[in-house]
């Protein structure tokens, strides 16, 4: 990534340093974008036509279920020898990590797998290929309904309205991504999103820094 990102370590597919066991545990194998098939399926309903709609929906959900918990996936592929992240684009202007809100009582990993299958697969069983969910990278909070998510919850805030957790999701050597027609699945280079809050928002733009603790192992096609 050079000077643009400067946040990740990259190794070749055959490089192994047996003197760094911690690094081995934090190594991510990344396969080329060409290993994956991309198709489309029926559109899914999209919520929140306006900011006011979103605030009202948050208030209604909080009144009914309490703290809203969302889970989102950080999924990486290789293109032009650079790590790229898979993002969903909504209405040609909003970028999101794949994922969504948990159901009441739903476990985080189970909920993320369900959301990934709904938005990125033909059917709910994930096309028979299990999603490999790794460690939690970060946690973001929404102190009240009208504000943006923030990484550090103020100590005075005892009743946050929303919590969003980011998880690494490791891809197998091949998979079919089948996306609703009203969404686009794009591979964006990490160096492009790094600290680019204006385009990608606070959470996505912080992902390259979060990934700095990993070594990326590019697997050749």
PDB file of C-alpha atoms in Angstrom:
ATOM      1  CA  UNK A   1       0.000   0.000   0.000  1.00  0.00           C
ATOM      2  CA  UNK A   2       3.038   2.243   0.160  1.00  0.00           C
ATOM      3  CA  UNK A   3       2.844   5.650   1.737  1.00  0.00           C
ATOM      4  CA  UNK A   4      -0.888   6.026   0.993  1.00  0.00           C
ATOM      5  CA  UNK A   5      -1.937   3.524   3.628  1.00  0.00           C
ATOM      6  CA  UNK A   6       1.143   2.425   5.537  1.00  0.00           C
ATOM      7  CA  UNK A   7      -1.054   0.378   7.840  1.00  0.00           C
ATOM      8  CA  UNK A   8      -0.728  -3.269   6.880  1.00  0.00           C
ATOM      9  CA  UNK A   9       2.042  -5.780   6.525  1.00  0.00           C
ATOM     10  CA  UNK A  10       1.981  -7.940   3.408  1.00  0.00           C
ATOM     11  CA  UNK A  11       3.723 -11.236   2.873  1.00  0.00           C
ATOM     12  CA  UNK A  12       3.990 -13.516  -0.114  1.00  0.00           C
ATOM     13  CA  UNK A  13       2.020 -16.752  -0.177  1.00  0.00           C
ATOM     14  CA  UNK A  14       5.089 -18.834   0.673  1.00  0.00           C
ATOM     15  CA  UNK A  15       6.666 -16.656   3.366  1.00  0.00           C
ATOM     16  CA  UNK A  16       6.476 -18.092   6.885  1.00  0.00           C
ATOM     17  CA  UNK A  17       8.432 -16.853   9.892  1.00  0.00           C
ATOM     18  CA  UNK A  18       8.368 -19.569  12.538  1.00  0.00           C
ATOM     19  CA  UNK A  19       9.832 -17.167  15.106  1.00  0.00           C
ATOM     20  CA  UNK A  20       6.667 -15.065  15.265  1.00  0.00           C
ATOM     21  CA  UNK A  21       3.814 -17.220  16.528  1.00  0.00           C
ATOM     22  CA  UNK A  22       1.706 -14.175  17.392  1.00  0.00           C
ATOM     23  CA  UNK A  23       1.948 -12.924  13.825  1.00  0.00           C
ATOM     24  CA  UNK A  24       0.907 -16.332  12.539  1.00  0.00           C
ATOM     25  CA  UNK A  25      -2.229 -16.099  14.650  1.00  0.00           C
ATOM     26  CA  UNK A  26      -2.951 -12.682  13.150  1.00  0.00           C
ATOM     27  CA  UNK A  27      -2.311 -13.679   9.535  1.00  0.00           C
ATOM     28  CA  UNK A  28      -5.132 -13.289   7.022  1.00  0.00           C
ATOM     29  CA  UNK A  29      -5.085 -15.315   3.833  1.00  0.00           C
ATOM     30  CA  UNK A  30      -6.538 -13.198   1.034  1.00  0.00           C
ATOM     31  CA  UNK A  31      -7.591 -14.675  -2.298  1.00  0.00           C
ATOM     32  CA  UNK A  32      -7.762 -12.831  -5.631  1.00  0.00           C
ATOM     33  CA  UNK A  33     -11.026 -11.182  -6.626  1.00  0.00           C
ATOM     34  CA  UNK A  34     -10.997 -13.407  -9.721  1.00  0.00           C
ATOM     35  CA  UNK A  35     -11.645 -16.441  -7.478  1.00  0.00           C
ATOM     36  CA  UNK A  36     -15.193 -15.290  -6.842  1.00  0.00           C
ATOM     37  CA  UNK A  37     -18.386 -15.186  -8.889  1.00  0.00           C
ATOM     38  CA  UNK A  38     -20.705 -12.180  -8.679  1.00  0.00           C
ATOM     39  CA  UNK A  39     -24.365 -12.255  -9.662  1.00  0.00           C
ATOM     40  CA  UNK A  40     -27.689 -10.643  -8.731  1.00  0.00           C
ATOM     41  CA  UNK A  41     -31.079 -11.603  -7.318  1.00  0.00           C
ATOM     42  CA  UNK A  42     -34.395  -9.940  -6.481  1.00  0.00           C
ATOM     43  CA  UNK A  43     -34.235  -6.536  -4.854  1.00  0.00           C
ATOM     44  CA  UNK A  44     -34.835  -6.276  -1.113  1.00  0.00           C
ATOM     45  CA  UNK A  45     -36.812  -3.503   0.626  1.00  0.00           C
ATOM     46  CA  UNK A  46     -34.673  -0.577   1.746  1.00  0.00           C
ATOM     47  CA  UNK A  47     -35.525   1.417   4.849  1.00  0.00           C
ATOM     48  CA  UNK A  48     -35.035   5.026   5.882  1.00  0.00           C
ATOM     49  CA  UNK A  49     -35.927   7.238   2.942  1.00  0.00           C
ATOM     50  CA  UNK A  50     -35.079  10.259   5.120  1.00  0.00           C
ATOM     51  CA  UNK A  51     -33.070  10.954   8.279  1.00  0.00           C
ATOM     52  CA  UNK A  52     -36.310  11.628  10.113  1.00  0.00           C
ATOM     53  CA  UNK A  53     -37.560   8.160   9.111  1.00  0.00           C
ATOM     54  CA  UNK A  54     -34.412   6.584  10.524  1.00  0.00           C
ATOM     55  CA  UNK A  55     -34.635   8.462  13.831  1.00  0.00           C
ATOM     56  CA  UNK A  56     -38.261   7.448  14.234  1.00  0.00           C
ATOM     57  CA  UNK A  57     -37.445   3.806  13.490  1.00  0.00           C
ATOM     58  CA  UNK A  58     -34.592   3.837  16.030  1.00  0.00           C
ATOM     59  CA  UNK A  59     -36.903   5.272  18.673  1.00  0.00           C
ATOM     60  CA  UNK A  60     -39.599   2.681  17.965  1.00  0.00           C
ATOM     61  CA  UNK A  61     -37.135  -0.214  18.077  1.00  0.00           C
ATOM     62  CA  UNK A  62     -35.569   1.048  21.301  1.00  0.00           C
ATOM     63  CA  UNK A  63     -38.953   1.402  22.954  1.00  0.00           C
ATOM     64  CA  UNK A  64     -39.820  -2.168  21.995  1.00  0.00           C
ATOM     65  CA  UNK A  65     -36.502  -4.001  22.426  1.00  0.00           C
ATOM     66  CA  UNK A  66     -33.972  -1.747  24.154  1.00  0.00           C
ATOM     67  CA  UNK A  67     -30.394  -1.417  22.908  1.00  0.00           C
ATOM     68  CA  UNK A  68     -30.109  -2.021  19.179  1.00  0.00           C
ATOM     69  CA  UNK A  69     -27.118  -4.235  18.315  1.00  0.00           C
ATOM     70  CA  UNK A  70     -25.722  -4.456  14.791  1.00  0.00           C
ATOM     71  CA  UNK A  71     -22.985  -6.715  13.429  1.00  0.00           C
ATOM     72  CA  UNK A  72     -20.935  -5.960  10.320  1.00  0.00           C
ATOM     73  CA  UNK A  73     -18.359  -7.908   8.317  1.00  0.00           C
ATOM     74  CA  UNK A  74     -14.901  -6.859   7.167  1.00  0.00           C
ATOM     75  CA  UNK A  75     -14.269  -9.026   4.078  1.00  0.00           C
ATOM     76  CA  UNK A  76     -11.046  -8.732   2.082  1.00  0.00           C
ATOM     77  CA  UNK A  77      -9.927  -9.773  -1.396  1.00  0.00           C
ATOM     78  CA  UNK A  78      -6.776  -9.150  -3.417  1.00  0.00           C
ATOM     79  CA  UNK A  79      -6.681  -7.072  -6.587  1.00  0.00           C
ATOM     80  CA  UNK A  80      -3.545  -5.675  -8.262  1.00  0.00           C
ATOM     81  CA  UNK A  81      -1.498  -6.955  -5.297  1.00  0.00           C
ATOM     82  CA  UNK A  82      -3.405  -4.713  -2.899  1.00  0.00           C
ATOM     83  CA  UNK A  83      -5.966  -5.613  -0.210  1.00  0.00           C
ATOM     84  CA  UNK A  84      -9.488  -4.539  -1.123  1.00  0.00           C
ATOM     85  CA  UNK A  85     -12.552  -4.498   1.134  1.00  0.00           C
ATOM     86  CA  UNK A  86     -16.003  -5.570  -0.049  1.00  0.00           C
ATOM     87  CA  UNK A  87     -18.591  -2.839   0.510  1.00  0.00           C
ATOM     88  CA  UNK A  88     -22.264  -2.588  -0.328  1.00  0.00           C
ATOM     89  CA  UNK A  89     -23.346   0.589  -2.091  1.00  0.00           C
ATOM     90  CA  UNK A  90     -26.916   1.785  -1.538  1.00  0.00           C
ATOM     91  CA  UNK A  91     -28.627   4.231  -3.895  1.00  0.00           C
ATOM     92  CA  UNK A  92     -25.254   4.878  -5.599  1.00  0.00           C
ATOM     93  CA  UNK A  93     -24.138   7.132  -2.751  1.00  0.00           C
ATOM     94  CA  UNK A  94     -24.048   5.322   0.608  1.00  0.00           C
ATOM     95  CA  UNK A  95     -21.419   2.710   1.462  1.00  0.00           C
ATOM     96  CA  UNK A  96     -22.006   0.025   4.076  1.00  0.00           C
ATOM     97  CA  UNK A  97     -20.213  -3.007   5.448  1.00  0.00           C
ATOM     98  CA  UNK A  98     -22.286  -6.176   4.910  1.00  0.00           C
ATOM     99  CA  UNK A  99     -24.335  -7.019   7.982  1.00  0.00           C
ATOM    100  CA  UNK A 100     -27.243  -5.584   9.911  1.00  0.00           C
ATOM    101  CA  UNK A 101     -29.319  -5.622  13.091  1.00  0.00           C
ATOM    102  CA  UNK A 102     -29.562  -8.647  15.356  1.00  0.00           C
ATOM    103  CA  UNK A 103     -32.916 -10.103  16.261  1.00  0.00           C
ATOM    104  CA  UNK A 104     -33.876 -10.005  19.966  1.00  0.00           C
ATOM    105  CA  UNK A 105     -31.873 -12.691  21.773  1.00  0.00           C
ATOM    106  CA  UNK A 106     -29.856 -13.631  18.673  1.00  0.00           C
ATOM    107  CA  UNK A 107     -26.172 -14.460  19.091  1.00  0.00           C
ATOM    108  CA  UNK A 108     -23.756 -12.106  17.335  1.00  0.00           C
ATOM    109  CA  UNK A 109     -22.024 -14.709  15.151  1.00  0.00           C
ATOM    110  CA  UNK A 110     -25.311 -16.378  14.201  1.00  0.00           C
ATOM    111  CA  UNK A 111     -26.849 -13.036  13.332  1.00  0.00           C
ATOM    112  CA  UNK A 112     -23.919 -11.970  11.181  1.00  0.00           C
ATOM    113  CA  UNK A 113     -24.000 -15.251   9.254  1.00  0.00           C
ATOM    114  CA  UNK A 114     -27.739 -14.804   8.699  1.00  0.00           C
ATOM    115  CA  UNK A 115     -27.294 -11.250   7.425  1.00  0.00           C
ATOM    116  CA  UNK A 116     -24.418 -12.216   5.113  1.00  0.00           C
ATOM    117  CA  UNK A 117     -26.449 -15.048   3.599  1.00  0.00           C
ATOM    118  CA  UNK A 118     -29.461 -12.783   3.096  1.00  0.00           C
ATOM    119  CA  UNK A 119     -27.505 -10.044   1.350  1.00  0.00           C
ATOM    120  CA  UNK A 120     -24.692 -11.927  -0.371  1.00  0.00           C
ATOM    121  CA  UNK A 121     -26.058 -15.400  -1.213  1.00  0.00           C
ATOM    122  CA  UNK A 122     -28.831 -16.992  -3.250  1.00  0.00           C
ATOM    123  CA  UNK A 123     -30.587 -18.367  -0.190  1.00  0.00           C
ATOM    124  CA  UNK A 124     -30.552 -18.321   3.594  1.00  0.00           C
ATOM    125  CA  UNK A 125     -28.251 -21.323   4.020  1.00  0.00           C
ATOM    126  CA  UNK A 126     -25.324 -19.465   2.449  1.00  0.00           C
ATOM    127  CA  UNK A 127     -25.320 -21.724  -0.619  1.00  0.00           C
ATOM    128  CA  UNK A 128     -24.079 -24.532   1.596  1.00  0.00           C
ATOM    129  CA  UNK A 129     -20.746 -22.805   2.320  1.00  0.00           C
ATOM    130  CA  UNK A 130     -20.303 -21.738   5.933  1.00  0.00           C
ATOM    131  CA  UNK A 131     -19.215 -18.219   6.780  1.00  0.00           C
ATOM    132  CA  UNK A 132     -15.981 -18.166   8.809  1.00  0.00           C
ATOM    133  CA  UNK A 133     -16.369 -15.333  11.297  1.00  0.00           C
ATOM    134  CA  UNK A 134     -13.159 -14.299  13.046  1.00  0.00           C
ATOM    135  CA  UNK A 135     -12.365 -11.895  15.849  1.00  0.00           C
ATOM    136  CA  UNK A 136     -14.209  -8.713  16.737  1.00  0.00           C
ATOM    137  CA  UNK A 137     -12.234  -5.737  15.423  1.00  0.00           C
ATOM    138  CA  UNK A 138     -14.043  -2.824  16.997  1.00  0.00           C
ATOM    139  CA  UNK A 139     -17.172  -1.602  18.776  1.00  0.00           C
ATOM    140  CA  UNK A 140     -19.041   1.636  18.019  1.00  0.00           C
ATOM    141  CA  UNK A 141     -21.825   3.295  20.013  1.00  0.00           C
ATOM    142  CA  UNK A 142     -24.705   5.681  19.389  1.00  0.00           C
ATOM    143  CA  UNK A 143     -25.296   7.686  22.582  1.00  0.00           C
ATOM    144  CA  UNK A 144     -28.662   9.054  21.393  1.00  0.00           C
ATOM    145  CA  UNK A 145     -30.953   8.826  18.403  1.00  0.00           C
ATOM    146  CA  UNK A 146     -29.835  11.935  16.561  1.00  0.00           C
ATOM    147  CA  UNK A 147     -26.020  11.575  16.751  1.00  0.00           C
ATOM    148  CA  UNK A 148     -23.534   9.547  14.709  1.00  0.00           C
ATOM    149  CA  UNK A 149     -21.897   6.405  16.025  1.00  0.00           C
ATOM    150  CA  UNK A 150     -18.707   6.988  18.029  1.00  0.00           C
ATOM    151  CA  UNK A 151     -15.917   4.675  19.121  1.00  0.00           C
ATOM    152  CA  UNK A 152     -15.664   5.874  22.727  1.00  0.00           C
ATOM    153  CA  UNK A 153     -18.869   5.976  24.721  1.00  0.00           C
ATOM    154  CA  UNK A 154     -18.906   8.892  27.196  1.00  0.00           C
ATOM    155  CA  UNK A 155     -18.621   7.650  30.788  1.00  0.00           C
ATOM    156  CA  UNK A 156     -21.689   9.702  31.648  1.00  0.00           C
ATOM    157  CA  UNK A 157     -23.806   7.841  29.095  1.00  0.00           C
ATOM    158  CA  UNK A 158     -25.583   4.957  30.824  1.00  0.00           C
ATOM    159  CA  UNK A 159     -28.209   4.148  28.197  1.00  0.00           C
ATOM    160  CA  UNK A 160     -26.727   4.085  24.678  1.00  0.00           C
ATOM    161  CA  UNK A 161     -29.233   3.543  21.913  1.00  0.00           C
ATOM    162  CA  UNK A 162     -27.174   1.449  19.485  1.00  0.00           C
ATOM    163  CA  UNK A 163     -24.057  -0.728  19.432  1.00  0.00           C
ATOM    164  CA  UNK A 164     -22.277  -1.829  16.228  1.00  0.00           C
ATOM    165  CA  UNK A 165     -19.603  -4.544  16.261  1.00  0.00           C
ATOM    166  CA  UNK A 166     -17.179  -5.246  13.413  1.00  0.00           C
ATOM    167  CA  UNK A 167     -15.948  -8.783  12.749  1.00  0.00           C
ATOM    168  CA  UNK A 168     -13.325 -10.146  10.368  1.00  0.00           C
ATOM    169  CA  UNK A 169     -14.887 -12.658   7.969  1.00  0.00           C
ATOM    170  CA  UNK A 170     -12.420 -14.951   6.195  1.00  0.00           C
ATOM    171  CA  UNK A 171     -13.283 -16.067   2.680  1.00  0.00           C
ATOM    172  CA  UNK A 172     -12.683 -19.550   1.292  1.00  0.00           C
ATOM    173  CA  UNK A 173     -10.847 -20.071  -1.975  1.00  0.00           C
ATOM    174  CA  UNK A 174     -14.087 -19.697  -3.936  1.00  0.00           C
ATOM    175  CA  UNK A 175     -17.624 -18.463  -3.306  1.00  0.00           C
ATOM    176  CA  UNK A 176     -20.590 -17.065  -5.193  1.00  0.00           C
ATOM    177  CA  UNK A 177     -21.742 -13.589  -4.190  1.00  0.00           C
ATOM    178  CA  UNK A 178     -25.369 -13.041  -5.206  1.00  0.00           C
ATOM    179  CA  UNK A 179     -26.475  -9.515  -4.349  1.00  0.00           C
ATOM    180  CA  UNK A 180     -29.943  -7.878  -4.472  1.00  0.00           C
ATOM    181  CA  UNK A 181     -30.418  -5.820  -7.639  1.00  0.00           C
ATOM    182  CA  UNK A 182     -30.890  -2.601  -5.708  1.00  0.00           C
ATOM    183  CA  UNK A 183     -27.471  -2.971  -4.053  1.00  0.00           C
ATOM    184  CA  UNK A 184     -23.956  -2.993  -5.510  1.00  0.00           C
ATOM    185  CA  UNK A 185     -21.076  -5.038  -4.101  1.00  0.00           C
ATOM    186  CA  UNK A 186     -17.801  -3.220  -4.736  1.00  0.00           C
ATOM    187  CA  UNK A 187     -14.155  -4.030  -4.003  1.00  0.00           C
ATOM    188  CA  UNK A 188     -12.506  -0.830  -2.719  1.00  0.00           C
ATOM    189  CA  UNK A 189      -8.741  -0.601  -1.992  1.00  0.00           C
ATOM    190  CA  UNK A 190      -7.928  -0.044   1.661  1.00  0.00           C
ATOM    191  CA  UNK A 191      -5.673   2.874   0.796  1.00  0.00           C
ATOM    192  CA  UNK A 192      -8.682   4.650  -0.744  1.00  0.00           C
ATOM    193  CA  UNK A 193     -10.898   4.368   2.317  1.00  0.00           C
ATOM    194  CA  UNK A 194      -8.174   5.071   4.887  1.00  0.00           C
ATOM    195  CA  UNK A 195      -9.302   8.093   6.958  1.00  0.00           C
ATOM    196  CA  UNK A 196     -11.700   9.086   4.138  1.00  0.00           C
ATOM    197  CA  UNK A 197     -14.621   9.902   6.438  1.00  0.00           C
ATOM    198  CA  UNK A 198     -16.296  12.236   3.958  1.00  0.00           C
ATOM    199  CA  UNK A 199     -16.934   9.435   1.455  1.00  0.00           C
ATOM    200  CA  UNK A 200     -17.129   6.305   3.590  1.00  0.00           C
ATOM    201  CA  UNK A 201     -18.140   7.503   7.048  1.00  0.00           C
ATOM    202  CA  UNK A 202     -16.340   7.108  10.386  1.00  0.00           C
ATOM    203  CA  UNK A 203     -16.578   3.314  10.744  1.00  0.00           C
ATOM    204  CA  UNK A 204     -15.428   2.193   7.289  1.00  0.00           C
ATOM    205  CA  UNK A 205     -12.689   4.822   7.090  1.00  0.00           C
ATOM    206  CA  UNK A 206     -11.233   3.476  10.357  1.00  0.00           C
ATOM    207  CA  UNK A 207     -10.984  -0.139   9.139  1.00  0.00           C
ATOM    208  CA  UNK A 208      -7.443   0.081   7.638  1.00  0.00           C
ATOM    209  CA  UNK A 209      -6.074   1.180  11.006  1.00  0.00           C
ATOM    210  CA  UNK A 210      -7.899  -1.666  12.733  1.00  0.00           C
ATOM    211  CA  UNK A 211      -6.315  -4.148  10.308  1.00  0.00           C
ATOM    212  CA  UNK A 212      -2.775  -2.931  11.007  1.00  0.00           C
ATOM    213  CA  UNK A 213      -2.296  -5.736  13.544  1.00  0.00           C
ATOM    214  CA  UNK A 214      -2.693  -8.360  10.805  1.00  0.00           C
ATOM    215  CA  UNK A 215      -0.247  -9.692   8.242  1.00  0.00           C
ATOM    216  CA  UNK A 216      -1.890 -10.145   4.851  1.00  0.00           C
ATOM    217  CA  UNK A 217      -0.912 -13.300   2.992  1.00  0.00           C
ATOM    218  CA  UNK A 218      -1.863 -12.993  -0.683  1.00  0.00           C
ATOM    219  CA  UNK A 219      -2.713 -16.390  -2.152  1.00  0.00           C
ATOM    220  CA  UNK A 220      -1.885 -16.648  -5.837  1.00  0.00           C
ATOM    221  CA  UNK A 221      -4.658 -17.703  -8.198  1.00  0.00           C
TER     222      UNK A 221
END
